[in-house]
Amino acid sequence: MSPGNSSDSLAFLLVGIPGLARLHRWAVIPFGLMYLVAMLGNCTILLVVRTYRRLHEPMYYFLSMLAITDLGLTLSTLPTVPRVLWLSAAEISFPLCLTQMFCIHAFSFMESSVLLAMAFDRYVAVCYPLRYSSILTPGRVAKVGLGIVCRCTMTLLPLICLLTRMPFCGSHVLSHSYCLHQDMIRLACTNTTLNSLYGLTLVLLIVILDPVLITASYVMIIKTVLGIASREAQAKALNTCVSHFSAVLVFYVPMVGLSIIHRYGKNAAPISHALMANIYLFVPPVLNPIIYSMQTKHIRQGVNRLLCQSLAWLGHGQRP
């Protein structure tokens, strides 16, 4: 922090996609479409699950949590990305940047935690089908949801406290059109070892532990499926996991790619960092509703029924 500046007066400068400044205004179109698809898709999933009693089951409760998380992740970047792309650069105050950083990382961690909970749901459904409803009761599902929120928000609070005590001097230009922790500490003019160590601890506890546990659950699922004599029953059991497995790949593959670029791609073009970060934040909220609508029979039927009812209502409203 420059001498005489307080955290309230400190501001950062957000930037768009490096090397593509001339195309920023055109980039508003694809980003706007992604925002629209993500908002519409996830709201549709929530409406379908809430409307039809047939979907009032643990699997769809966890799907609703995933949709809420995707909506939160989408809304976290909405205040700055369109403005930065349209104006090429935009200033953001330190408190607002800190708030956006907290929301982005919190919802990102929540998505990882929800995918882990959904993996446990699929494990119980395949390995203990007769005990499924007794193990995953609505009360326990609610407790899991509350635990996810506490896990992902409380662990980030020390990181926020550490950042508020940091002095920033020199350049205040960030590398993205939104605030990220690793981007902010890069501009600090003090020792950031404690922040880095705590950030690494969070990565180990959430970003690495969650996929390891998800992988372990799928190993046990595959082991159980291979023990089923009927090929038809095997296919049916695995088919219930296709949507979740696709969502896991959509979330973790860009995350791994972004981590590799941050750690080993210091000499890589700045555009590669920006593109991987945008893919990581924007693609899962767009694709998850599409994946579950296409690959989950009951969700697909619910969406079709909702569309038919909407068209019928519009047709009735247009009658003289």
PDB file of C-alpha atoms in Angstrom:
ATOM      1  CA  MET A   1       0.000   0.000   0.000  1.00  0.00           C
ATOM      2  CA  SER A   2       1.422   3.331  -1.001  1.00  0.00           C
ATOM      3  CA  PRO A   3       2.253   5.712   1.867  1.00  0.00           C
ATOM      4  CA  GLY A   4      -0.809   7.635   2.934  1.00  0.00           C
ATOM      5  CA  ASN A   5      -3.221   5.226   1.229  1.00  0.00           C
ATOM      6  CA  SER A   6      -5.757   3.198   3.165  1.00  0.00           C
ATOM      7  CA  SER A   7      -7.358  -0.056   2.079  1.00  0.00           C
ATOM      8  CA  ASP A   8     -10.520   1.900   1.247  1.00  0.00           C
ATOM      9  CA  SER A   9      -8.705   4.206  -1.196  1.00  0.00           C
ATOM     10  CA  LEU A  10      -6.531   1.459  -2.718  1.00  0.00           C
ATOM     11  CA  ALA A  11      -7.695   0.318  -6.156  1.00  0.00           C
ATOM     12  CA  PHE A  12      -6.660  -2.326  -8.676  1.00  0.00           C
ATOM     13  CA  LEU A  13      -6.866  -2.201 -12.450  1.00  0.00           C
ATOM     14  CA  LEU A  14      -8.575  -5.152 -14.131  1.00  0.00           C
ATOM     15  CA  VAL A  15      -7.637  -6.077 -17.697  1.00  0.00           C
ATOM     16  CA  GLY A  16      -9.251  -8.150 -20.421  1.00  0.00           C
ATOM     17  CA  ILE A  17      -7.655 -10.808 -22.614  1.00  0.00           C
ATOM     18  CA  PRO A  18      -3.970  -9.944 -23.261  1.00  0.00           C
ATOM     19  CA  GLY A  19      -3.131  -9.457 -26.918  1.00  0.00           C
ATOM     20  CA  LEU A  20      -6.771  -9.233 -27.959  1.00  0.00           C
ATOM     21  CA  ALA A  21      -7.560  -5.668 -26.900  1.00  0.00           C
ATOM     22  CA  ARG A  22      -9.009  -4.841 -30.329  1.00  0.00           C
ATOM     23  CA  LEU A  23     -11.469  -7.725 -30.057  1.00  0.00           C
ATOM     24  CA  HIS A  24     -12.681  -6.993 -26.525  1.00  0.00           C
ATOM     25  CA  ARG A  25     -15.959  -5.438 -27.613  1.00  0.00           C
ATOM     26  CA  TRP A  26     -16.675  -8.410 -29.864  1.00  0.00           C
ATOM     27  CA  ALA A  27     -15.766 -10.742 -26.998  1.00  0.00           C
ATOM     28  CA  VAL A  28     -18.722  -9.311 -25.060  1.00  0.00           C
ATOM     29  CA  ILE A  29     -21.000 -11.359 -27.364  1.00  0.00           C
ATOM     30  CA  PRO A  30     -19.670 -14.881 -26.531  1.00  0.00           C
ATOM     31  CA  PHE A  31     -19.250 -13.984 -22.861  1.00  0.00           C
ATOM     32  CA  GLY A  32     -22.790 -12.596 -22.787  1.00  0.00           C
ATOM     33  CA  LEU A  33     -24.110 -15.806 -24.368  1.00  0.00           C
ATOM     34  CA  MET A  34     -22.257 -17.893 -21.771  1.00  0.00           C
ATOM     35  CA  TYR A  35     -23.765 -15.811 -18.954  1.00  0.00           C
ATOM     36  CA  LEU A  36     -27.235 -16.199 -20.481  1.00  0.00           C
ATOM     37  CA  VAL A  37     -26.928 -19.977 -20.999  1.00  0.00           C
ATOM     38  CA  ALA A  38     -25.481 -20.500 -17.512  1.00  0.00           C
ATOM     39  CA  MET A  39     -28.195 -18.446 -15.804  1.00  0.00           C
ATOM     40  CA  LEU A  40     -31.045 -19.915 -17.845  1.00  0.00           C
ATOM     41  CA  GLY A  41     -29.781 -23.512 -17.637  1.00  0.00           C
ATOM     42  CA  ASN A  42     -29.129 -23.598 -13.901  1.00  0.00           C
ATOM     43  CA  CYS A  43     -32.363 -21.762 -13.063  1.00  0.00           C
ATOM     44  CA  THR A  44     -34.233 -24.298 -15.206  1.00  0.00           C
ATOM     45  CA  ILE A  45     -32.631 -27.188 -13.298  1.00  0.00           C
ATOM     46  CA  LEU A  46     -33.667 -25.622  -9.980  1.00  0.00           C
ATOM     47  CA  LEU A  47     -37.211 -24.991 -11.217  1.00  0.00           C
ATOM     48  CA  VAL A  48     -37.603 -28.534 -12.565  1.00  0.00           C
ATOM     49  CA  VAL A  49     -36.344 -30.145  -9.340  1.00  0.00           C
ATOM     50  CA  ARG A  50     -38.570 -27.937  -7.208  1.00  0.00           C
ATOM     51  CA  THR A  51     -41.691 -28.404  -9.377  1.00  0.00           C
ATOM     52  CA  TYR A  52     -41.816 -32.189  -9.790  1.00  0.00           C
ATOM     53  CA  ARG A  53     -42.133 -34.357  -6.691  1.00  0.00           C
ATOM     54  CA  ARG A  54     -40.602 -37.298  -8.540  1.00  0.00           C
ATOM     55  CA  LEU A  55     -37.289 -35.453  -8.381  1.00  0.00           C
ATOM     56  CA  HIS A  56     -37.426 -34.902  -4.616  1.00  0.00           C
ATOM     57  CA  GLU A  57     -34.621 -37.403  -4.028  1.00  0.00           C
ATOM     58  CA  PRO A  58     -31.039 -37.050  -2.710  1.00  0.00           C
ATOM     59  CA  MET A  59     -29.491 -37.251  -6.197  1.00  0.00           C
ATOM     60  CA  TYR A  60     -31.513 -34.267  -7.400  1.00  0.00           C
ATOM     61  CA  TYR A  61     -31.028 -32.342  -4.169  1.00  0.00           C
ATOM     62  CA  PHE A  62     -27.275 -32.547  -4.779  1.00  0.00           C
ATOM     63  CA  LEU A  63     -27.868 -31.525  -8.403  1.00  0.00           C
ATOM     64  CA  SER A  64     -29.720 -28.454  -7.098  1.00  0.00           C
ATOM     65  CA  MET A  65     -26.705 -27.639  -4.904  1.00  0.00           C
ATOM     66  CA  LEU A  66     -24.492 -27.882  -7.990  1.00  0.00           C
ATOM     67  CA  ALA A  67     -26.827 -25.530  -9.901  1.00  0.00           C
ATOM     68  CA  ILE A  68     -26.812 -23.003  -7.031  1.00  0.00           C
ATOM     69  CA  THR A  69     -23.009 -23.163  -6.894  1.00  0.00           C
ATOM     70  CA  ASP A  70     -22.751 -22.616 -10.656  1.00  0.00           C
ATOM     71  CA  LEU A  71     -25.100 -19.633 -10.386  1.00  0.00           C
ATOM     72  CA  GLY A  72     -22.954 -18.188  -7.594  1.00  0.00           C
ATOM     73  CA  LEU A  73     -19.785 -18.673  -9.642  1.00  0.00           C
ATOM     74  CA  THR A  74     -21.418 -16.989 -12.652  1.00  0.00           C
ATOM     75  CA  LEU A  75     -22.731 -14.036 -10.650  1.00  0.00           C
ATOM     76  CA  SER A  76     -19.331 -13.565  -8.962  1.00  0.00           C
ATOM     77  CA  THR A  77     -17.668 -12.491 -12.224  1.00  0.00           C
ATOM     78  CA  LEU A  78     -20.683 -10.692 -13.739  1.00  0.00           C
ATOM     79  CA  PRO A  79     -20.053  -7.252 -12.126  1.00  0.00           C
ATOM     80  CA  THR A  80     -16.615  -6.808 -13.738  1.00  0.00           C
ATOM     81  CA  VAL A  81     -16.144  -8.960 -16.872  1.00  0.00           C
ATOM     82  CA  PRO A  82     -18.606  -7.196 -19.255  1.00  0.00           C
ATOM     83  CA  ARG A  83     -17.423  -3.784 -18.036  1.00  0.00           C
ATOM     84  CA  VAL A  84     -13.755  -4.665 -18.543  1.00  0.00           C
ATOM     85  CA  LEU A  85     -14.329  -6.088 -22.022  1.00  0.00           C
ATOM     86  CA  TRP A  86     -16.427  -3.115 -23.099  1.00  0.00           C
ATOM     87  CA  LEU A  87     -14.147  -0.419 -21.600  1.00  0.00           C
ATOM     88  CA  SER A  88     -10.851  -2.364 -22.061  1.00  0.00           C
ATOM     89  CA  ALA A  89      -9.851  -1.612 -18.449  1.00  0.00           C
ATOM     90  CA  ALA A  90     -11.761  -0.927 -15.257  1.00  0.00           C
ATOM     91  CA  GLU A  91     -10.791   0.124 -11.766  1.00  0.00           C
ATOM     92  CA  ILE A  92     -12.013  -1.799  -8.762  1.00  0.00           C
ATOM     93  CA  SER A  93     -11.596  -0.821  -5.124  1.00  0.00           C
ATOM     94  CA  PHE A  94      -9.713  -3.046  -2.710  1.00  0.00           C
ATOM     95  CA  PRO A  95     -12.822  -4.025  -0.633  1.00  0.00           C
ATOM     96  CA  LEU A  96     -14.802  -4.919  -3.770  1.00  0.00           C
ATOM     97  CA  CYS A  97     -11.860  -6.857  -5.208  1.00  0.00           C
ATOM     98  CA  LEU A  98     -11.502  -8.720  -1.920  1.00  0.00           C
ATOM     99  CA  THR A  99     -15.234  -9.539  -1.927  1.00  0.00           C
ATOM    100  CA  GLN A 100     -15.144 -10.798  -5.515  1.00  0.00           C
ATOM    101  CA  MET A 101     -12.053 -12.892  -4.809  1.00  0.00           C
ATOM    102  CA  PHE A 102     -13.750 -14.462  -1.788  1.00  0.00           C
ATOM    103  CA  CYS A 103     -16.915 -15.291  -3.785  1.00  0.00           C
ATOM    104  CA  ILE A 104     -15.031 -16.781  -6.743  1.00  0.00           C
ATOM    105  CA  HIS A 105     -12.834 -19.022  -4.606  1.00  0.00           C
ATOM    106  CA  ALA A 106     -15.653 -19.946  -2.213  1.00  0.00           C
ATOM    107  CA  PHE A 107     -18.025 -21.049  -4.993  1.00  0.00           C
ATOM    108  CA  SER A 108     -15.182 -22.817  -6.793  1.00  0.00           C
ATOM    109  CA  PHE A 109     -14.373 -24.801  -3.637  1.00  0.00           C
ATOM    110  CA  MET A 110     -18.092 -25.441  -3.109  1.00  0.00           C
ATOM    111  CA  GLU A 111     -18.380 -26.934  -6.590  1.00  0.00           C
ATOM    112  CA  SER A 112     -15.545 -29.324  -5.805  1.00  0.00           C
ATOM    113  CA  SER A 113     -17.214 -30.258  -2.501  1.00  0.00           C
ATOM    114  CA  VAL A 114     -20.632 -30.774  -4.132  1.00  0.00           C
ATOM    115  CA  LEU A 115     -19.071 -33.042  -6.776  1.00  0.00           C
ATOM    116  CA  LEU A 116     -17.536 -35.062  -3.923  1.00  0.00           C
ATOM    117  CA  ALA A 117     -20.944 -35.323  -2.211  1.00  0.00           C
ATOM    118  CA  MET A 118     -22.503 -36.430  -5.505  1.00  0.00           C
ATOM    119  CA  ALA A 119     -19.802 -39.084  -5.866  1.00  0.00           C
ATOM    120  CA  PHE A 120     -20.735 -40.419  -2.417  1.00  0.00           C
ATOM    121  CA  ASP A 121     -24.388 -40.371  -3.496  1.00  0.00           C
ATOM    122  CA  ARG A 122     -23.571 -42.497  -6.569  1.00  0.00           C
ATOM    123  CA  TYR A 123     -21.429 -44.838  -4.430  1.00  0.00           C
ATOM    124  CA  VAL A 124     -24.316 -45.486  -2.031  1.00  0.00           C
ATOM    125  CA  ALA A 125     -26.821 -45.854  -4.900  1.00  0.00           C
ATOM    126  CA  VAL A 126     -24.714 -48.481  -6.698  1.00  0.00           C
ATOM    127  CA  CYS A 127     -23.077 -50.307  -3.798  1.00  0.00           C
ATOM    128  CA  TYR A 128     -25.911 -50.167  -1.234  1.00  0.00           C
ATOM    129  CA  PRO A 129     -29.125 -49.677  -3.262  1.00  0.00           C
ATOM    130  CA  LEU A 130     -31.414 -51.201  -0.613  1.00  0.00           C
ATOM    131  CA  ARG A 131     -30.089 -48.849   2.088  1.00  0.00           C
ATOM    132  CA  TYR A 132     -29.954 -45.757  -0.141  1.00  0.00           C
ATOM    133  CA  SER A 133     -33.027 -43.989   1.264  1.00  0.00           C
ATOM    134  CA  SER A 134     -32.097 -44.810   4.863  1.00  0.00           C
ATOM    135  CA  ILE A 135     -28.500 -43.569   4.510  1.00  0.00           C
ATOM    136  CA  LEU A 136     -29.186 -40.398   2.519  1.00  0.00           C
ATOM    137  CA  THR A 137     -32.211 -38.992   4.312  1.00  0.00           C
ATOM    138  CA  PRO A 138     -33.336 -35.389   3.562  1.00  0.00           C
ATOM    139  CA  GLY A 139     -31.980 -34.316   6.947  1.00  0.00           C
ATOM    140  CA  ARG A 140     -28.533 -35.733   6.212  1.00  0.00           C
ATOM    141  CA  VAL A 141     -28.496 -34.181   2.748  1.00  0.00           C
ATOM    142  CA  ALA A 142     -29.273 -30.796   4.348  1.00  0.00           C
ATOM    143  CA  LYS A 143     -26.442 -31.300   6.857  1.00  0.00           C
ATOM    144  CA  VAL A 144     -24.054 -32.151   4.016  1.00  0.00           C
ATOM    145  CA  GLY A 145     -25.061 -28.945   2.240  1.00  0.00           C
ATOM    146  CA  LEU A 146     -24.531 -26.880   5.395  1.00  0.00           C
ATOM    147  CA  GLY A 147     -21.174 -28.585   5.966  1.00  0.00           C
ATOM    148  CA  ILE A 148     -20.078 -27.708   2.421  1.00  0.00           C
ATOM    149  CA  VAL A 149     -20.939 -24.033   2.940  1.00  0.00           C
ATOM    150  CA  CYS A 150     -19.094 -23.899   6.284  1.00  0.00           C
ATOM    151  CA  ARG A 151     -16.095 -25.791   4.910  1.00  0.00           C
ATOM    152  CA  CYS A 152     -15.613 -23.484   1.932  1.00  0.00           C
ATOM    153  CA  THR A 153     -16.312 -20.140   3.606  1.00  0.00           C
ATOM    154  CA  MET A 154     -14.651 -20.571   6.995  1.00  0.00           C
ATOM    155  CA  THR A 155     -11.403 -21.856   5.466  1.00  0.00           C
ATOM    156  CA  LEU A 156     -11.163 -18.745   3.274  1.00  0.00           C
ATOM    157  CA  LEU A 157     -11.614 -16.213   6.092  1.00  0.00           C
ATOM    158  CA  PRO A 158      -7.960 -16.412   7.304  1.00  0.00           C
ATOM    159  CA  LEU A 159      -6.852 -15.749   3.718  1.00  0.00           C
ATOM    160  CA  ILE A 160      -8.989 -12.600   3.636  1.00  0.00           C
ATOM    161  CA  CYS A 161      -7.561 -11.438   6.972  1.00  0.00           C
ATOM    162  CA  LEU A 162      -3.997 -11.945   5.710  1.00  0.00           C
ATOM    163  CA  LEU A 163      -4.701  -9.949   2.546  1.00  0.00           C
ATOM    164  CA  THR A 164      -6.175  -6.986   4.456  1.00  0.00           C
ATOM    165  CA  ARG A 165      -2.887  -6.649   6.394  1.00  0.00           C
ATOM    166  CA  MET A 166      -0.723  -6.639   3.242  1.00  0.00           C
ATOM    167  CA  PRO A 167       0.835  -3.488   1.789  1.00  0.00           C
ATOM    168  CA  PHE A 168       0.537  -3.024  -1.999  1.00  0.00           C
ATOM    169  CA  CYS A 169       2.866  -0.728  -3.883  1.00  0.00           C
ATOM    170  CA  GLY A 170       4.043  -0.171  -7.420  1.00  0.00           C
ATOM    171  CA  SER A 171       1.855  -1.656 -10.138  1.00  0.00           C
ATOM    172  CA  HIS A 172      -1.783  -2.340  -9.268  1.00  0.00           C
ATOM    173  CA  VAL A 173      -2.590  -4.012 -12.589  1.00  0.00           C
ATOM    174  CA  LEU A 174      -4.110  -7.498 -12.248  1.00  0.00           C
ATOM    175  CA  SER A 175      -3.925 -10.199 -14.919  1.00  0.00           C
ATOM    176  CA  HIS A 176      -7.647 -10.916 -15.357  1.00  0.00           C
ATOM    177  CA  SER A 177     -10.995  -9.174 -15.591  1.00  0.00           C
ATOM    178  CA  TYR A 178     -11.795 -10.393 -12.060  1.00  0.00           C
ATOM    179  CA  CYS A 179      -9.876 -10.722  -8.787  1.00  0.00           C
ATOM    180  CA  LEU A 180      -8.053 -13.939  -7.848  1.00  0.00           C
ATOM    181  CA  HIS A 181      -5.924 -14.583  -4.760  1.00  0.00           C
ATOM    182  CA  GLN A 182      -2.797 -15.698  -6.622  1.00  0.00           C
ATOM    183  CA  ASP A 183      -3.053 -12.581  -8.776  1.00  0.00           C
ATOM    184  CA  MET A 184      -3.421 -10.180  -5.844  1.00  0.00           C
ATOM    185  CA  ILE A 185      -0.526 -11.476  -3.723  1.00  0.00           C
ATOM    186  CA  ARG A 186       1.740 -11.132  -6.772  1.00  0.00           C
ATOM    187  CA  LEU A 187       1.421  -7.336  -6.371  1.00  0.00           C
ATOM    188  CA  ALA A 188       2.163  -7.246  -2.649  1.00  0.00           C
ATOM    189  CA  CYS A 189       5.398  -5.512  -1.666  1.00  0.00           C
ATOM    190  CA  THR A 190       6.043  -7.736   1.336  1.00  0.00           C
ATOM    191  CA  ASN A 191       6.804 -11.345   2.155  1.00  0.00           C
ATOM    192  CA  THR A 192       3.875 -13.507   1.014  1.00  0.00           C
ATOM    193  CA  THR A 193       5.172 -16.843   2.317  1.00  0.00           C
ATOM    194  CA  LEU A 194       2.376 -17.209   4.886  1.00  0.00           C
ATOM    195  CA  ASN A 195      -0.293 -16.521   2.253  1.00  0.00           C
ATOM    196  CA  SER A 196       1.313 -18.974  -0.154  1.00  0.00           C
ATOM    197  CA  LEU A 197       1.586 -21.690   2.483  1.00  0.00           C
ATOM    198  CA  TYR A 198      -2.025 -21.250   3.578  1.00  0.00           C
ATOM    199  CA  GLY A 199      -3.176 -21.206  -0.060  1.00  0.00           C
ATOM    200  CA  LEU A 200      -1.226 -24.423  -0.655  1.00  0.00           C
ATOM    201  CA  THR A 201      -2.884 -25.975   2.402  1.00  0.00           C
ATOM    202  CA  LEU A 202      -6.326 -25.123   0.980  1.00  0.00           C
ATOM    203  CA  VAL A 203      -5.345 -26.639  -2.349  1.00  0.00           C
ATOM    204  CA  LEU A 204      -4.233 -29.852  -0.617  1.00  0.00           C
ATOM    205  CA  LEU A 205      -7.363 -30.067   1.577  1.00  0.00           C
ATOM    206  CA  ILE A 206      -9.916 -29.302  -1.142  1.00  0.00           C
ATOM    207  CA  VAL A 207      -8.582 -29.200  -4.694  1.00  0.00           C
ATOM    208  CA  ILE A 208      -6.447 -32.352  -4.345  1.00  0.00           C
ATOM    209  CA  LEU A 209      -8.257 -34.303  -1.605  1.00  0.00           C
ATOM    210  CA  ASP A 210     -11.687 -34.063  -3.272  1.00  0.00           C
ATOM    211  CA  PRO A 211     -10.699 -35.635  -6.642  1.00  0.00           C
ATOM    212  CA  VAL A 212      -8.725 -38.337  -4.805  1.00  0.00           C
ATOM    213  CA  LEU A 213     -11.855 -39.271  -2.814  1.00  0.00           C
ATOM    214  CA  ILE A 214     -13.996 -39.078  -5.971  1.00  0.00           C
ATOM    215  CA  THR A 215     -11.575 -41.433  -7.723  1.00  0.00           C
ATOM    216  CA  ALA A 216     -11.709 -43.823  -4.745  1.00  0.00           C
ATOM    217  CA  SER A 217     -15.525 -43.848  -4.875  1.00  0.00           C
ATOM    218  CA  TYR A 218     -15.478 -44.717  -8.580  1.00  0.00           C
ATOM    219  CA  VAL A 219     -12.964 -47.494  -7.985  1.00  0.00           C
ATOM    220  CA  MET A 220     -15.400 -49.052  -5.472  1.00  0.00           C
ATOM    221  CA  ILE A 221     -18.337 -48.452  -7.843  1.00  0.00           C
ATOM    222  CA  ILE A 222     -16.559 -50.203 -10.720  1.00  0.00           C
ATOM    223  CA  LYS A 223     -15.562 -53.057  -8.397  1.00  0.00           C
ATOM    224  CA  THR A 224     -19.212 -53.498  -7.365  1.00  0.00           C
ATOM    225  CA  VAL A 225     -20.472 -53.269 -10.959  1.00  0.00           C
ATOM    226  CA  LEU A 226     -18.017 -55.924 -12.142  1.00  0.00           C
ATOM    227  CA  GLY A 227     -19.468 -58.257  -9.521  1.00  0.00           C
ATOM    228  CA  ILE A 228     -22.949 -57.996 -11.069  1.00  0.00           C
ATOM    229  CA  ALA A 229     -23.721 -60.985 -13.279  1.00  0.00           C
ATOM    230  CA  SER A 230     -26.169 -59.322 -15.676  1.00  0.00           C
ATOM    231  CA  ARG A 231     -24.657 -57.134 -18.404  1.00  0.00           C
ATOM    232  CA  GLU A 232     -27.879 -55.152 -18.559  1.00  0.00           C
ATOM    233  CA  ALA A 233     -27.728 -54.441 -14.823  1.00  0.00           C
ATOM    234  CA  GLN A 234     -24.077 -53.417 -15.169  1.00  0.00           C
ATOM    235  CA  ALA A 235     -24.914 -50.959 -17.941  1.00  0.00           C
ATOM    236  CA  LYS A 236     -27.846 -49.556 -15.947  1.00  0.00           C
ATOM    237  CA  ALA A 237     -25.692 -49.037 -12.849  1.00  0.00           C
ATOM    238  CA  LEU A 238     -22.905 -47.302 -14.785  1.00  0.00           C
ATOM    239  CA  ASN A 239     -25.395 -45.183 -16.720  1.00  0.00           C
ATOM    240  CA  THR A 240     -26.475 -43.513 -13.461  1.00  0.00           C
ATOM    241  CA  CYS A 241     -22.894 -42.232 -13.054  1.00  0.00           C
ATOM    242  CA  VAL A 242     -22.316 -40.864 -16.573  1.00  0.00           C
ATOM    243  CA  SER A 243     -23.683 -37.370 -15.863  1.00  0.00           C
ATOM    244  CA  HIS A 244     -21.690 -36.970 -12.664  1.00  0.00           C
ATOM    245  CA  PHE A 245     -18.483 -38.296 -14.239  1.00  0.00           C
ATOM    246  CA  SER A 246     -18.895 -35.828 -17.124  1.00  0.00           C
ATOM    247  CA  ALA A 247     -19.380 -32.948 -14.668  1.00  0.00           C
ATOM    248  CA  VAL A 248     -16.225 -34.028 -12.792  1.00  0.00           C
ATOM    249  CA  LEU A 249     -14.179 -33.932 -16.009  1.00  0.00           C
ATOM    250  CA  VAL A 250     -15.638 -30.555 -17.035  1.00  0.00           C
ATOM    251  CA  PHE A 251     -14.618 -29.049 -13.679  1.00  0.00           C
ATOM    252  CA  TYR A 252     -11.276 -30.698 -12.873  1.00  0.00           C
ATOM    253  CA  VAL A 253      -9.610 -30.831 -16.311  1.00  0.00           C
ATOM    254  CA  PRO A 254      -9.537 -27.006 -16.690  1.00  0.00           C
ATOM    255  CA  MET A 255      -8.531 -26.705 -13.024  1.00  0.00           C
ATOM    256  CA  VAL A 256      -5.530 -28.993 -13.549  1.00  0.00           C
ATOM    257  CA  GLY A 257      -4.619 -27.150 -16.746  1.00  0.00           C
ATOM    258  CA  LEU A 258      -4.765 -23.782 -14.964  1.00  0.00           C
ATOM    259  CA  SER A 259      -2.641 -25.087 -12.069  1.00  0.00           C
ATOM    260  CA  ILE A 260      -0.002 -26.445 -14.466  1.00  0.00           C
ATOM    261  CA  ILE A 261       0.181 -23.142 -16.351  1.00  0.00           C
ATOM    262  CA  HIS A 262       0.489 -21.120 -13.118  1.00  0.00           C
ATOM    263  CA  ARG A 263       3.260 -23.364 -11.787  1.00  0.00           C
ATOM    264  CA  TYR A 264       5.255 -24.314 -14.895  1.00  0.00           C
ATOM    265  CA  GLY A 265       4.135 -21.829 -17.550  1.00  0.00           C
ATOM    266  CA  LYS A 266       5.840 -18.671 -16.296  1.00  0.00           C
ATOM    267  CA  ASN A 267       7.298 -18.127 -19.759  1.00  0.00           C
ATOM    268  CA  ALA A 268       4.015 -18.936 -21.515  1.00  0.00           C
ATOM    269  CA  ALA A 269       2.102 -16.209 -23.337  1.00  0.00           C
ATOM    270  CA  PRO A 270      -0.169 -14.180 -21.014  1.00  0.00           C
ATOM    271  CA  ILE A 271      -3.141 -15.076 -23.217  1.00  0.00           C
ATOM    272  CA  SER A 272      -2.770 -18.749 -22.230  1.00  0.00           C
ATOM    273  CA  HIS A 273      -3.208 -17.871 -18.528  1.00  0.00           C
ATOM    274  CA  ALA A 274      -6.269 -15.736 -19.284  1.00  0.00           C
ATOM    275  CA  LEU A 275      -7.904 -18.326 -21.543  1.00  0.00           C
ATOM    276  CA  MET A 276      -7.399 -21.204 -19.082  1.00  0.00           C
ATOM    277  CA  ALA A 277      -8.767 -19.109 -16.196  1.00  0.00           C
ATOM    278  CA  ASN A 278     -11.823 -18.162 -18.270  1.00  0.00           C
ATOM    279  CA  ILE A 279     -12.421 -21.783 -19.307  1.00  0.00           C
ATOM    280  CA  TYR A 280     -12.161 -22.883 -15.668  1.00  0.00           C
ATOM    281  CA  LEU A 281     -14.655 -20.279 -14.424  1.00  0.00           C
ATOM    282  CA  PHE A 282     -17.140 -20.060 -17.310  1.00  0.00           C
ATOM    283  CA  VAL A 283     -17.366 -23.505 -18.946  1.00  0.00           C
ATOM    284  CA  PRO A 284     -18.656 -25.682 -16.020  1.00  0.00           C
ATOM    285  CA  PRO A 285     -21.689 -23.455 -15.252  1.00  0.00           C
ATOM    286  CA  VAL A 286     -22.583 -23.527 -18.961  1.00  0.00           C
ATOM    287  CA  LEU A 287     -22.081 -27.247 -19.579  1.00  0.00           C
ATOM    288  CA  ASN A 288     -23.392 -28.796 -16.346  1.00  0.00           C
ATOM    289  CA  PRO A 289     -27.104 -28.043 -17.009  1.00  0.00           C
ATOM    290  CA  ILE A 290     -26.705 -29.254 -20.604  1.00  0.00           C
ATOM    291  CA  ILE A 291     -25.017 -32.484 -19.473  1.00  0.00           C
ATOM    292  CA  TYR A 292     -27.697 -33.314 -16.896  1.00  0.00           C
ATOM    293  CA  SER A 293     -30.541 -32.324 -19.224  1.00  0.00           C
ATOM    294  CA  MET A 294     -29.241 -34.598 -21.974  1.00  0.00           C
ATOM    295  CA  GLN A 295     -28.003 -37.580 -19.964  1.00  0.00           C
ATOM    296  CA  THR A 296     -30.459 -37.781 -17.029  1.00  0.00           C
ATOM    297  CA  LYS A 297     -33.826 -39.181 -18.081  1.00  0.00           C
ATOM    298  CA  HIS A 298     -35.952 -37.634 -15.324  1.00  0.00           C
ATOM    299  CA  ILE A 299     -34.370 -34.190 -15.734  1.00  0.00           C
ATOM    300  CA  ARG A 300     -34.870 -34.375 -19.497  1.00  0.00           C
ATOM    301  CA  GLN A 301     -38.516 -35.350 -19.023  1.00  0.00           C
ATOM    302  CA  GLY A 302     -38.983 -32.550 -16.479  1.00  0.00           C
ATOM    303  CA  VAL A 303     -37.465 -29.956 -18.824  1.00  0.00           C
ATOM    304  CA  ASN A 304     -39.640 -31.173 -21.739  1.00  0.00           C
ATOM    305  CA  ARG A 305     -42.744 -31.080 -19.551  1.00  0.00           C
ATOM    306  CA  LEU A 306     -41.901 -27.582 -18.344  1.00  0.00           C
ATOM    307  CA  LEU A 307     -41.395 -26.382 -21.932  1.00  0.00           C
ATOM    308  CA  CYS A 308     -44.701 -27.909 -23.036  1.00  0.00           C
ATOM    309  CA  GLN A 309     -46.524 -26.226 -20.159  1.00  0.00           C
ATOM    310  CA  SER A 310     -44.869 -22.892 -20.972  1.00  0.00           C
ATOM    311  CA  LEU A 311     -45.783 -23.164 -24.673  1.00  0.00           C
ATOM    312  CA  ALA A 312     -49.350 -24.146 -23.787  1.00  0.00           C
ATOM    313  CA  TRP A 313     -49.614 -21.171 -21.425  1.00  0.00           C
ATOM    314  CA  LEU A 314     -48.267 -18.802 -24.100  1.00  0.00           C
ATOM    315  CA  GLY A 315     -50.649 -20.234 -26.685  1.00  0.00           C
ATOM    316  CA  HIS A 316     -53.576 -19.843 -24.310  1.00  0.00           C
ATOM    317  CA  GLY A 317     -52.544 -16.271 -23.554  1.00  0.00           C
ATOM    318  CA  GLN A 318     -52.502 -15.351 -27.251  1.00  0.00           C
ATOM    319  CA  ARG A 319     -56.048 -16.560 -27.904  1.00  0.00           C
ATOM    320  CA  PRO A 320     -58.619 -13.814 -28.557  1.00  0.00           C
TER     321      PRO A 320
END
